mmCIF file of C-alpha atoms and ligand atoms in Angstrom:
data_model
loop_
_atom_site.group_PDB
_atom_site.id
_atom_site.type_symbol
_atom_site.label_atom_id
_atom_site.label_comp_id
_atom_site.label_asym_id
_atom_site.label_seq_id
_atom_site.Cartn_x
_atom_site.Cartn_y
_atom_site.Cartn_z
ATOM 1 C CA UNK O 16 16.407 9.609 12.505
ATOM 2 C CA UNK O 17 13.236 7.514 12.672
ATOM 3 C CA UNK O 18 13.519 5.477 9.460
ATOM 4 C CA UNK O 19 10.436 4.992 7.312
ATOM 5 C CA UNK O 20 10.955 1.228 7.557
ATOM 6 C CA UNK O 21 13.929 -0.720 8.906
ATOM 7 C CA UNK O 22 13.758 -4.276 7.542
ATOM 8 C CA UNK O 23 16.565 -5.398 9.820
ATOM 9 C CA UNK O 24 14.400 -4.554 12.821
ATOM 10 C CA UNK O 25 11.253 -5.952 11.217
ATOM 11 C CA UNK O 26 12.904 -9.367 10.766
ATOM 12 C CA UNK O 27 15.029 -9.394 13.939
ATOM 13 C CA UNK O 28 12.450 -11.214 16.111
ATOM 14 C CA UNK O 29 12.289 -14.057 13.564
ATOM 15 C CA UNK O 30 15.955 -14.393 12.620
ATOM 16 C CA UNK O 31 16.753 -17.498 14.682
ATOM 17 C CA UNK O 32 13.714 -19.345 13.370
ATOM 18 C CA UNK O 33 14.407 -18.146 9.815
ATOM 19 C CA UNK O 34 18.036 -19.321 9.989
ATOM 20 C CA UNK O 35 16.933 -22.715 11.243
ATOM 21 C CA UNK O 36 14.228 -23.065 8.581
ATOM 22 C CA UNK O 37 16.531 -21.926 5.752
ATOM 23 C CA UNK O 38 19.239 -24.318 6.857
ATOM 24 C CA UNK O 39 16.699 -27.141 6.861
ATOM 25 C CA UNK O 40 15.874 -26.324 3.226
ATOM 26 C CA UNK O 41 19.518 -25.895 2.228
ATOM 27 C CA UNK O 42 20.382 -29.277 3.707
ATOM 28 C CA UNK O 43 17.315 -31.003 2.224
ATOM 29 C CA UNK O 44 18.581 -30.829 -1.346
ATOM 30 C CA UNK O 45 15.074 -29.841 -2.585
ATOM 31 C CA UNK O 46 14.791 -26.156 -3.551
ATOM 32 C CA UNK O 47 11.821 -25.643 -5.881
ATOM 33 C CA UNK O 48 8.162 -26.801 -5.589
ATOM 34 C CA UNK O 49 8.573 -28.849 -2.431
ATOM 35 C CA UNK O 50 7.089 -29.333 1.017
ATOM 36 C CA UNK O 51 7.780 -25.821 2.346
ATOM 37 C CA UNK O 52 5.715 -24.327 -0.476
ATOM 38 C CA UNK O 53 2.942 -26.896 -0.056
ATOM 39 C CA UNK O 54 2.771 -26.107 3.655
ATOM 40 C CA UNK O 55 2.723 -22.356 3.024
ATOM 41 C CA UNK O 56 0.004 -22.634 0.363
ATOM 42 C CA UNK O 57 -2.171 -24.597 2.805
ATOM 43 C CA UNK O 58 -1.568 -22.211 5.713
ATOM 44 C CA UNK O 59 -2.054 -19.035 3.699
ATOM 45 C CA UNK O 60 -5.291 -20.320 2.105
ATOM 46 C CA UNK O 61 -6.561 -21.204 5.555
ATOM 47 C CA UNK O 62 -5.424 -17.816 6.939
ATOM 48 C CA UNK O 63 -7.343 -15.999 4.195
ATOM 49 C CA UNK O 64 -10.376 -18.267 4.559
ATOM 50 C CA UNK O 65 -10.232 -19.387 0.944
ATOM 51 C CA UNK O 66 -10.026 -22.816 -0.713
ATOM 52 C CA UNK O 67 -6.866 -22.444 -2.810
ATOM 53 C CA UNK O 68 -3.513 -20.679 -2.681
ATOM 54 C CA UNK O 69 -0.871 -20.994 -5.393
ATOM 55 C CA UNK O 70 2.595 -19.622 -4.653
ATOM 56 C CA UNK O 71 4.267 -17.705 -7.487
ATOM 57 C CA UNK O 72 7.462 -15.704 -7.928
ATOM 58 C CA UNK O 73 6.146 -12.226 -7.049
ATOM 59 C CA UNK O 74 3.055 -10.011 -6.906
ATOM 60 C CA UNK O 75 3.363 -8.792 -10.483
ATOM 61 C CA UNK O 76 3.335 -12.391 -11.742
ATOM 62 C CA UNK O 77 0.359 -13.210 -9.507
ATOM 63 C CA UNK O 78 -1.707 -10.587 -11.377
ATOM 64 C CA UNK O 79 -0.245 -11.622 -14.697
ATOM 65 C CA UNK O 80 -0.935 -15.358 -14.185
ATOM 66 C CA UNK O 81 -4.562 -14.698 -13.200
ATOM 67 C CA UNK O 82 -5.055 -12.681 -16.392
ATOM 68 C CA UNK O 83 -3.316 -15.369 -18.479
ATOM 69 C CA UNK O 84 -5.404 -18.139 -16.927
ATOM 70 C CA UNK O 85 -8.679 -16.441 -17.820
ATOM 71 C CA UNK O 86 -7.670 -16.341 -21.511
ATOM 72 C CA UNK O 87 -9.572 -13.137 -22.248
ATOM 73 C CA UNK O 88 -9.618 -12.288 -25.944
ATOM 74 C CA UNK O 89 -7.002 -9.796 -27.187
ATOM 75 C CA UNK O 90 -8.110 -6.134 -26.965
ATOM 76 C CA UNK O 91 -10.224 -6.922 -23.900
ATOM 77 C CA UNK O 92 -10.772 -3.948 -21.641
ATOM 78 C CA UNK O 93 -9.827 -4.251 -17.974
ATOM 79 C CA UNK O 94 -11.142 -1.675 -15.527
ATOM 80 C CA UNK O 95 -8.495 -0.516 -13.081
ATOM 81 C CA UNK O 96 -8.103 2.309 -10.550
ATOM 82 C CA UNK O 97 -5.943 5.180 -11.809
ATOM 83 C CA UNK O 98 -4.485 5.551 -8.297
ATOM 84 C CA UNK O 99 -2.353 2.456 -7.809
ATOM 85 C CA UNK O 100 1.187 1.121 -8.036
ATOM 86 C CA UNK O 101 2.325 0.509 -11.608
ATOM 87 C CA UNK O 102 2.550 -3.281 -11.026
ATOM 88 C CA UNK O 103 -1.274 -3.480 -10.993
ATOM 89 C CA UNK O 104 -1.391 -2.180 -14.567
ATOM 90 C CA UNK O 105 1.737 -3.553 -16.274
ATOM 91 C CA UNK O 106 0.404 -7.110 -16.824
ATOM 92 C CA UNK O 107 -2.803 -5.726 -18.341
ATOM 93 C CA UNK O 108 -0.730 -3.791 -20.845
ATOM 94 C CA UNK O 109 1.920 -6.387 -21.696
ATOM 95 C CA UNK O 110 -0.644 -9.163 -22.133
ATOM 96 C CA UNK O 111 -2.263 -7.034 -24.818
ATOM 97 C CA UNK O 112 -5.331 -5.848 -22.934
ATOM 98 C CA UNK O 113 -6.494 -2.275 -22.584
ATOM 99 C CA UNK O 114 -6.396 -0.692 -19.115
ATOM 100 C CA UNK O 115 -9.441 1.517 -18.526
ATOM 101 C CA UNK O 116 -8.449 3.916 -15.767
ATOM 102 C CA UNK O 117 -11.119 4.928 -13.266
ATOM 103 C CA UNK O 118 -10.827 7.899 -10.928
ATOM 104 C CA UNK O 119 -10.692 6.867 -7.243
ATOM 105 C CA UNK O 120 -13.011 7.891 -4.454
ATOM 106 C CA UNK O 121 -11.396 11.125 -3.196
ATOM 107 C CA UNK O 122 -11.730 10.093 0.478
ATOM 108 C CA UNK O 123 -10.657 6.430 0.475
ATOM 109 C CA UNK O 124 -8.415 6.961 -2.601
ATOM 110 C CA UNK O 125 -9.584 3.481 -3.776
ATOM 111 C CA UNK O 126 -11.609 2.259 -6.764
ATOM 112 C CA UNK O 127 -14.929 4.152 -6.798
ATOM 113 C CA UNK O 128 -17.788 1.673 -7.429
ATOM 114 C CA UNK O 129 -20.029 4.503 -8.663
ATOM 115 C CA UNK O 130 -17.661 5.252 -11.536
ATOM 116 C CA UNK O 131 -17.307 1.706 -12.874
ATOM 117 C CA UNK O 132 -20.663 1.163 -14.615
ATOM 118 C CA UNK O 133 -20.120 4.008 -17.091
ATOM 119 C CA UNK O 134 -16.820 2.409 -18.191
ATOM 120 C CA UNK O 135 -18.279 -1.008 -19.021
ATOM 121 C CA UNK O 136 -18.444 -1.773 -22.753
ATOM 122 C CA UNK O 137 -18.979 -4.943 -24.772
ATOM 123 C CA UNK O 138 -15.187 -5.487 -24.582
ATOM 124 C CA UNK O 139 -14.884 -5.266 -20.791
ATOM 125 C CA UNK O 140 -13.856 -8.585 -19.240
ATOM 126 C CA UNK O 141 -12.638 -7.818 -15.722
ATOM 127 C CA UNK O 142 -12.258 -5.321 -12.924
ATOM 128 C CA UNK O 143 -8.992 -5.145 -10.987
ATOM 129 C CA UNK O 144 -9.699 -3.814 -7.496
ATOM 130 C CA UNK O 145 -6.571 -2.700 -5.618
ATOM 131 C CA UNK O 146 -6.658 -2.747 -1.810
ATOM 132 C CA UNK O 147 -4.216 0.146 -1.775
ATOM 133 C CA UNK O 148 -2.532 1.207 1.486
ATOM 134 C CA UNK O 149 -4.081 -1.836 3.238
ATOM 135 C CA UNK O 150 -7.766 -0.964 2.998
ATOM 136 C CA UNK O 151 -10.135 -3.314 1.176
ATOM 137 C CA UNK O 152 -12.187 -1.833 -1.659
ATOM 138 C CA UNK O 153 -15.995 -1.604 -1.486
ATOM 139 C CA UNK O 154 -16.307 -5.226 -2.570
ATOM 140 C CA UNK O 155 -20.084 -5.598 -2.159
ATOM 141 C CA UNK O 156 -21.081 -3.067 -4.859
ATOM 142 C CA UNK O 157 -18.068 -4.020 -7.009
ATOM 143 C CA UNK O 158 -18.985 -7.732 -7.001
ATOM 144 C CA UNK O 159 -22.681 -6.949 -7.613
ATOM 145 C CA UNK O 160 -21.827 -4.791 -10.606
ATOM 146 C CA UNK O 161 -19.411 -7.376 -11.977
ATOM 147 C CA UNK O 162 -21.989 -10.163 -11.682
ATOM 148 C CA UNK O 163 -24.573 -8.007 -13.471
ATOM 149 C CA UNK O 164 -22.204 -7.487 -16.422
ATOM 150 C CA UNK O 165 -20.572 -10.949 -16.379
ATOM 151 C CA UNK O 166 -17.129 -9.598 -15.443
ATOM 152 C CA UNK O 167 -14.383 -11.252 -13.401
ATOM 153 C CA UNK O 168 -13.141 -9.437 -10.328
ATOM 154 C CA UNK O 169 -9.427 -9.660 -9.599
ATOM 155 C CA UNK O 170 -8.079 -8.095 -6.418
ATOM 156 C CA UNK O 171 -4.546 -6.796 -6.013
ATOM 157 C CA UNK O 172 -4.073 -7.332 -2.271
ATOM 158 C CA UNK O 173 -0.292 -6.851 -2.299
ATOM 159 C CA UNK O 174 -0.706 -4.252 0.464
ATOM 160 C CA UNK O 175 -3.566 -5.864 2.362
ATOM 161 C CA UNK O 176 -2.545 -9.200 3.939
ATOM 162 C CA UNK O 177 -4.928 -9.736 6.849
ATOM 163 C CA UNK O 178 -7.218 -6.801 6.066
ATOM 164 C CA UNK O 179 -10.919 -7.428 6.711
ATOM 165 C CA UNK O 180 -14.149 -6.398 4.961
ATOM 166 C CA UNK O 181 -17.518 -7.491 6.347
ATOM 167 C CA UNK O 182 -15.784 -10.160 8.468
ATOM 168 C CA UNK O 183 -13.976 -11.620 5.456
ATOM 169 C CA UNK O 184 -10.225 -11.551 4.957
ATOM 170 C CA UNK O 185 -8.411 -10.113 1.963
ATOM 171 C CA UNK O 186 -7.990 -12.837 -0.614
ATOM 172 C CA UNK O 187 -11.379 -14.459 -0.037
ATOM 173 C CA UNK O 188 -13.823 -12.139 -1.804
ATOM 174 C CA UNK O 189 -12.893 -11.662 -5.447
ATOM 175 C CA UNK O 190 -12.797 -14.320 -8.172
ATOM 176 C CA UNK O 191 -9.035 -14.315 -7.713
ATOM 177 C CA UNK O 192 -6.633 -12.308 -5.552
ATOM 178 C CA UNK O 193 -2.975 -11.490 -6.098
ATOM 179 C CA UNK O 194 -0.586 -11.147 -3.159
ATOM 180 C CA UNK O 195 3.033 -10.003 -3.016
ATOM 181 C CA UNK O 196 5.455 -11.000 -0.255
ATOM 182 C CA UNK O 197 8.066 -8.427 -1.263
ATOM 183 C CA UNK O 198 10.171 -7.739 1.864
ATOM 184 C CA UNK O 199 8.422 -4.448 2.752
ATOM 185 C CA UNK O 200 4.857 -5.827 2.653
ATOM 186 C CA UNK O 201 2.862 -6.672 5.801
ATOM 187 C CA UNK O 202 3.911 -10.284 5.246
ATOM 188 C CA UNK O 203 7.346 -10.082 3.664
ATOM 189 C CA UNK O 204 9.839 -12.703 2.530
ATOM 190 C CA UNK O 205 13.614 -12.131 2.348
ATOM 191 C CA UNK O 206 13.412 -11.835 -1.405
ATOM 192 C CA UNK O 207 10.683 -11.964 -4.034
ATOM 193 C CA UNK O 208 7.556 -14.063 -3.578
ATOM 194 C CA UNK O 209 3.846 -13.886 -4.369
ATOM 195 C CA UNK O 210 0.633 -15.903 -4.409
ATOM 196 C CA UNK O 211 -2.797 -16.217 -5.949
ATOM 197 C CA UNK O 212 -5.798 -17.111 -3.785
ATOM 198 C CA UNK O 213 -9.164 -18.220 -5.161
ATOM 199 C CA UNK O 214 -12.234 -20.359 -4.496
ATOM 200 C CA UNK O 215 -12.082 -21.511 -8.119
ATOM 201 C CA UNK O 216 -10.410 -24.928 -8.212
ATOM 202 C CA UNK O 217 -10.009 -24.986 -11.995
ATOM 203 C CA UNK O 218 -8.359 -21.563 -11.966
ATOM 204 C CA UNK O 219 -5.969 -22.558 -9.164
ATOM 205 C CA UNK O 220 -5.068 -25.737 -11.016
ATOM 206 C CA UNK O 221 -4.403 -23.857 -14.242
ATOM 207 C CA UNK O 222 -2.142 -21.380 -12.457
ATOM 208 C CA UNK O 223 -0.209 -24.332 -10.976
ATOM 209 C CA UNK O 224 0.515 -25.344 -14.568
ATOM 210 C CA UNK O 225 1.194 -21.842 -15.871
ATOM 211 C CA UNK O 226 3.737 -20.985 -13.137
ATOM 212 C CA UNK O 227 5.801 -24.051 -14.130
ATOM 213 C CA UNK O 228 6.107 -23.867 -17.945
ATOM 214 C CA UNK O 229 2.534 -25.090 -18.337
ATOM 215 C CA UNK O 230 3.474 -28.432 -16.840
ATOM 216 C CA UNK O 231 2.681 -30.529 -13.794
ATOM 217 C CA UNK O 232 4.219 -33.736 -15.080
ATOM 218 C CA UNK O 233 7.867 -33.427 -16.033
ATOM 219 C CA UNK O 234 8.365 -32.741 -19.756
ATOM 220 C CA UNK O 235 4.640 -32.861 -20.481
ATOM 221 C CA UNK O 236 3.467 -29.332 -21.270
ATOM 222 C CA UNK O 237 -0.249 -28.603 -21.508
ATOM 223 C CA UNK O 238 -0.057 -24.791 -21.755
ATOM 224 C CA UNK O 239 2.470 -22.184 -22.869
ATOM 225 C CA UNK O 240 3.402 -21.289 -19.328
ATOM 226 C CA UNK O 241 6.105 -19.216 -17.660
ATOM 227 C CA UNK O 242 8.656 -19.756 -14.892
ATOM 228 C CA UNK O 243 7.149 -18.106 -11.828
ATOM 229 C CA UNK O 244 7.691 -20.333 -8.794
ATOM 230 C CA UNK O 245 7.933 -19.415 -5.107
ATOM 231 C CA UNK O 246 11.171 -21.086 -3.999
ATOM 232 C CA UNK O 247 11.523 -23.291 -0.930
ATOM 233 C CA UNK O 248 13.736 -20.921 1.070
ATOM 234 C CA UNK O 249 11.284 -18.027 0.683
ATOM 235 C CA UNK O 250 8.377 -20.370 1.484
ATOM 236 C CA UNK O 251 10.212 -21.455 4.653
ATOM 237 C CA UNK O 252 10.674 -17.801 5.671
ATOM 238 C CA UNK O 253 6.973 -17.151 5.079
ATOM 239 C CA UNK O 254 6.054 -20.237 7.127
ATOM 240 C CA UNK O 255 8.017 -18.759 10.023
ATOM 241 C CA UNK O 256 6.431 -15.299 9.740
ATOM 242 C CA UNK O 257 2.779 -16.042 8.865
ATOM 243 C CA UNK O 258 1.763 -17.033 12.435
ATOM 244 C CA UNK O 259 2.787 -13.523 13.592
ATOM 245 C CA UNK O 260 0.985 -11.539 10.885
ATOM 246 C CA UNK O 261 -2.114 -10.899 13.004
ATOM 247 C CA UNK O 262 -0.044 -9.654 15.942
ATOM 248 C CA UNK O 263 1.917 -7.334 13.631
ATOM 249 C CA UNK O 264 -1.283 -6.037 12.057
ATOM 250 C CA UNK O 265 -2.742 -5.474 15.547
ATOM 251 C CA UNK O 266 0.278 -3.301 16.370
ATOM 252 C CA UNK O 267 -0.200 -1.405 13.090
ATOM 253 C CA UNK O 268 -3.862 -0.799 14.036
ATOM 254 C CA UNK O 269 -2.833 0.477 17.456
ATOM 255 C CA UNK O 270 -0.461 3.004 15.887
ATOM 256 C CA UNK O 271 -2.995 4.023 13.223
ATOM 257 C CA UNK O 272 -5.594 4.601 15.971
ATOM 258 C CA UNK O 273 -3.187 6.891 17.819
ATOM 259 C CA UNK O 274 -2.275 8.846 14.668
ATOM 260 C CA UNK O 275 -5.959 9.253 13.816
ATOM 261 C CA UNK O 276 -7.024 10.452 17.246
ATOM 262 C CA UNK O 277 -3.955 12.512 18.179
ATOM 263 C CA UNK O 278 -2.772 14.147 14.955
ATOM 264 C CA UNK O 279 -4.450 17.496 14.550
ATOM 265 C CA UNK O 280 -2.946 19.849 12.003
ATOM 266 C CA UNK O 281 -4.731 22.473 9.914
ATOM 267 C CA UNK O 282 -4.921 21.460 6.246
ATOM 268 C CA UNK O 283 -3.535 17.971 6.849
ATOM 269 C CA UNK O 284 -6.010 15.369 5.595
ATOM 270 C CA UNK O 285 -5.883 12.059 7.477
ATOM 271 C CA UNK O 286 -7.010 8.713 6.031
ATOM 272 C CA UNK O 287 -10.573 7.556 6.842
ATOM 273 C CA UNK O 288 -11.004 6.322 10.427
ATOM 274 C CA UNK O 289 -14.085 4.185 9.891
ATOM 275 C CA UNK O 290 -12.320 0.801 9.703
ATOM 276 C CA UNK O 291 -9.339 1.136 12.033
ATOM 277 C CA UNK O 292 -9.605 -2.455 13.249
ATOM 278 C CA UNK O 293 -10.220 -3.931 9.790
ATOM 279 C CA UNK O 294 -7.589 -2.189 7.658
ATOM 280 C CA UNK O 295 -4.117 -3.714 7.388
ATOM 281 C CA UNK O 296 -2.456 -0.243 7.535
ATOM 282 C CA UNK O 297 0.316 -1.159 5.131
ATOM 283 C CA UNK O 298 0.808 2.581 4.771
ATOM 284 C CA UNK O 299 -0.503 5.586 6.700
ATOM 285 C CA UNK O 300 -1.101 8.088 3.939
ATOM 286 C CA UNK O 301 -1.867 11.705 4.798
ATOM 287 C CA UNK O 302 -2.376 14.571 2.373
ATOM 288 C CA UNK O 303 -1.128 18.150 2.367
ATOM 289 C CA UNK O 304 -1.343 20.777 -0.375
ATOM 290 C CA UNK O 305 2.244 21.871 0.369
ATOM 291 C CA UNK O 306 3.748 18.416 0.482
ATOM 292 C CA UNK O 307 7.383 19.331 -0.037
ATOM 293 C CA UNK O 308 7.333 21.759 2.886
ATOM 294 C CA UNK O 309 5.776 19.132 5.176
ATOM 295 C CA UNK O 310 8.311 16.482 4.106
ATOM 296 C CA UNK O 311 11.258 18.874 4.563
ATOM 297 C CA UNK O 312 9.966 19.855 8.016
ATOM 298 C CA UNK O 313 9.673 16.224 9.150
ATOM 299 C CA UNK O 314 13.049 15.376 7.656
ATOM 300 C CA UNK O 315 14.686 18.289 9.501
ATOM 301 C CA UNK O 316 13.158 16.864 12.689
ATOM 302 C CA UNK O 317 14.449 13.344 12.149
ATOM 303 C CA UNK O 318 11.377 11.661 10.652
ATOM 304 C CA UNK O 319 11.768 9.887 7.343
ATOM 305 C CA UNK O 320 8.686 9.820 5.115
ATOM 306 C CA UNK O 321 7.878 8.390 1.700
ATOM 307 C CA UNK O 322 5.484 9.171 -1.166
ATOM 308 C CA UNK O 323 3.138 6.478 -2.517
ATOM 309 C CA UNK O 324 3.175 7.514 -5.308
ATOM 310 C CA UNK O 325 4.662 10.689 -6.809
ATOM 311 C CA UNK O 326 3.618 10.275 -10.472
ATOM 312 C CA UNK O 327 0.382 8.637 -11.690
ATOM 313 C CA UNK O 328 0.634 5.785 -14.187
ATOM 314 C CA UNK O 329 -1.128 7.743 -16.942
ATOM 315 C CA UNK O 330 1.608 10.409 -16.685
ATOM 316 C CA UNK O 331 4.521 7.944 -16.788
ATOM 317 C CA UNK O 332 6.720 7.748 -19.867
ATOM 318 C CA UNK O 333 6.093 3.986 -19.900
ATOM 319 C CA UNK O 334 2.416 4.727 -20.600
ATOM 320 C CA UNK O 335 2.975 7.626 -23.003
ATOM 321 C CA UNK O 336 -0.155 6.799 -25.019
ATOM 322 C CA UNK O 337 -2.168 7.781 -21.915
ATOM 323 C CA UNK O 338 -0.232 10.976 -21.077
ATOM 324 C CA UNK O 339 -3.004 13.207 -22.464
ATOM 325 C CA UNK O 340 -5.607 11.690 -20.140
ATOM 326 C CA UNK O 341 -6.820 14.139 -17.538
ATOM 327 C CA UNK O 342 -7.731 12.528 -14.219
ATOM 328 C CA UNK O 343 -7.947 15.410 -11.721
ATOM 329 C CA UNK O 344 -8.692 13.373 -8.560
ATOM 330 C CA UNK O 345 -5.816 10.973 -9.230
ATOM 331 C CA UNK O 346 -3.402 13.763 -10.120
ATOM 332 C CA UNK O 347 -4.288 15.718 -7.008
ATOM 333 C CA UNK O 348 -3.783 12.640 -4.820
ATOM 334 C CA UNK O 349 -0.350 12.055 -6.363
ATOM 335 C CA UNK O 350 0.587 15.686 -5.702
ATOM 336 C CA UNK O 351 -0.515 15.645 -2.068
ATOM 337 C CA UNK O 352 0.150 12.241 -0.484
ATOM 338 C CA UNK O 353 2.827 11.629 2.162
ATOM 339 C CA UNK O 354 3.287 8.321 3.991
ATOM 340 C CA UNK O 355 4.226 8.613 7.675
ATOM 341 C CA UNK O 356 6.254 5.808 9.262
ATOM 342 C CA UNK O 357 3.883 3.027 10.373
ATOM 343 C CA UNK O 358 5.197 -0.458 11.035
ATOM 344 C CA UNK O 359 5.049 -3.068 13.751
ATOM 345 C CA UNK O 360 8.483 -2.221 15.186
ATOM 346 C CA UNK O 361 7.882 1.479 15.945
ATOM 347 C CA UNK O 362 8.064 2.054 19.710
ATOM 348 C CA UNK O 363 5.433 4.003 21.647
ATOM 349 C CA UNK O 364 8.032 6.730 22.226
ATOM 350 C CA UNK O 365 8.678 7.000 18.500
ATOM 351 C CA UNK O 366 4.946 7.176 17.782
ATOM 352 C CA UNK O 367 4.542 9.916 20.400
ATOM 353 C CA UNK O 368 7.487 11.836 18.939
ATOM 354 C CA UNK O 369 6.042 11.564 15.412
ATOM 355 C CA UNK O 370 2.622 12.805 16.608
ATOM 356 C CA UNK O 371 4.110 15.714 18.593
ATOM 357 C CA UNK O 372 6.389 16.731 15.740
ATOM 358 C CA UNK O 373 3.601 16.554 13.148
ATOM 359 C CA UNK O 374 1.331 18.597 15.421
ATOM 360 C CA UNK O 375 3.898 21.387 15.644
ATOM 361 C CA UNK O 376 3.912 21.835 11.872
ATOM 362 C CA UNK O 377 1.244 24.573 12.210
ATOM 363 C CA UNK O 378 3.619 26.723 14.287
ATOM 364 C CA UNK O 379 6.495 26.377 11.821
ATOM 365 C CA UNK O 380 4.788 28.167 8.939
HETATM 366 C C1 PLP N 403 4.154 -4.512 -4.219
HETATM 367 C C2 PLP N 403 2.971 -4.381 -5.082
HETATM 368 C C3 PLP N 403 2.820 -5.134 -6.250
HETATM 369 C C4 PLP N 403 3.906 -5.962 -6.845
HETATM 370 O O1 PLP N 403 4.471 -6.901 -6.063
HETATM 371 P P1 PLP N 403 5.930 -7.492 -6.435
HETATM 372 O O2 PLP N 403 6.040 -8.671 -5.564
HETATM 373 O O3 PLP N 403 6.911 -6.421 -6.147
HETATM 374 O O4 PLP N 403 5.895 -7.852 -7.892
HETATM 375 C C5 PLP N 403 1.630 -5.035 -6.945
HETATM 376 N N1 PLP N 403 0.651 -4.212 -6.537
HETATM 377 C C6 PLP N 403 0.765 -3.454 -5.440
HETATM 378 C C7 PLP N 403 -0.379 -2.586 -5.035
HETATM 379 C C8 PLP N 403 1.930 -3.488 -4.682
HETATM 380 O O5 PLP N 403 2.042 -2.716 -3.585
#
């Protein structure tokens, strides 16, 4: 079986260095908000080409802390793509704001800039752009529109570490960007971790307070903050792995290029091929009207796939007040998407086998 993603293999090349770095932290006696985190924040900001990086506990908190820091009034409306992972939307809801779902572009499956303007009201305060699957949203029109209406732009780049748009890296274009270093992401820790990047010094500073009970001086609390810190062991792991992110992304791009040029199956829609060398290819998401048949066929031939995601947020029980919304493009995407294995540890032989097997699907019907 070719697994969808084998984290053991993903981390194998780094294990010696990770063991050494973790041991250094364990023996240092300093486990929270120390030098490993400081070093990672500096390196990741520099990697993204942005002034500030603040490490936090996970990607969900990164989004949540950005929203908290902006102190939007209650009932504010936040524009968000309907096709995303639920973590992009949860903080909007639990902080008391109203998510305004926008249908995605049917080809890129990302936030459609042409559909934002009609959603802006006097209560709109921000747009959350999600770089889903590793492709950066159309930031130029999104930023222009936001500036025109005085809105903040927050990017959820949890799937887009190292992705590029107009020569700029993910994390450097919006007012603030949220990253996750969940183990399966392009840059993954060995546990939970996340970060916020921004050019805005005041915002970065405020998030440094908020992640630590609203305090930067022990027992002096300036805000009602939370506990959302990126611990020293995870920071040490990320310090080991960050220098290899570009090489891993290059391998992902190589595999994506092969899939795009060699896969040729009737009725199978491939992702857009216009930015092969810029996308981070966190996931390679194809679409087929008879998804379950395609998945069963690949499974029977030893290829494990995944679905990102099977049920849209507005149809989830957790968002029952939105269940009556009808968003045909989003619903169709959720019914048709299949993620093929794509990660930096797939061998050329495995890639060839996946392509050949996929291409024989036509003859199996
Ligand atoms: C993984 C992910 C998150 C959440 O990250 P966690 O670290 O698991 O909290 C948010 N948004 C997107 C798009 C993600 O893929």
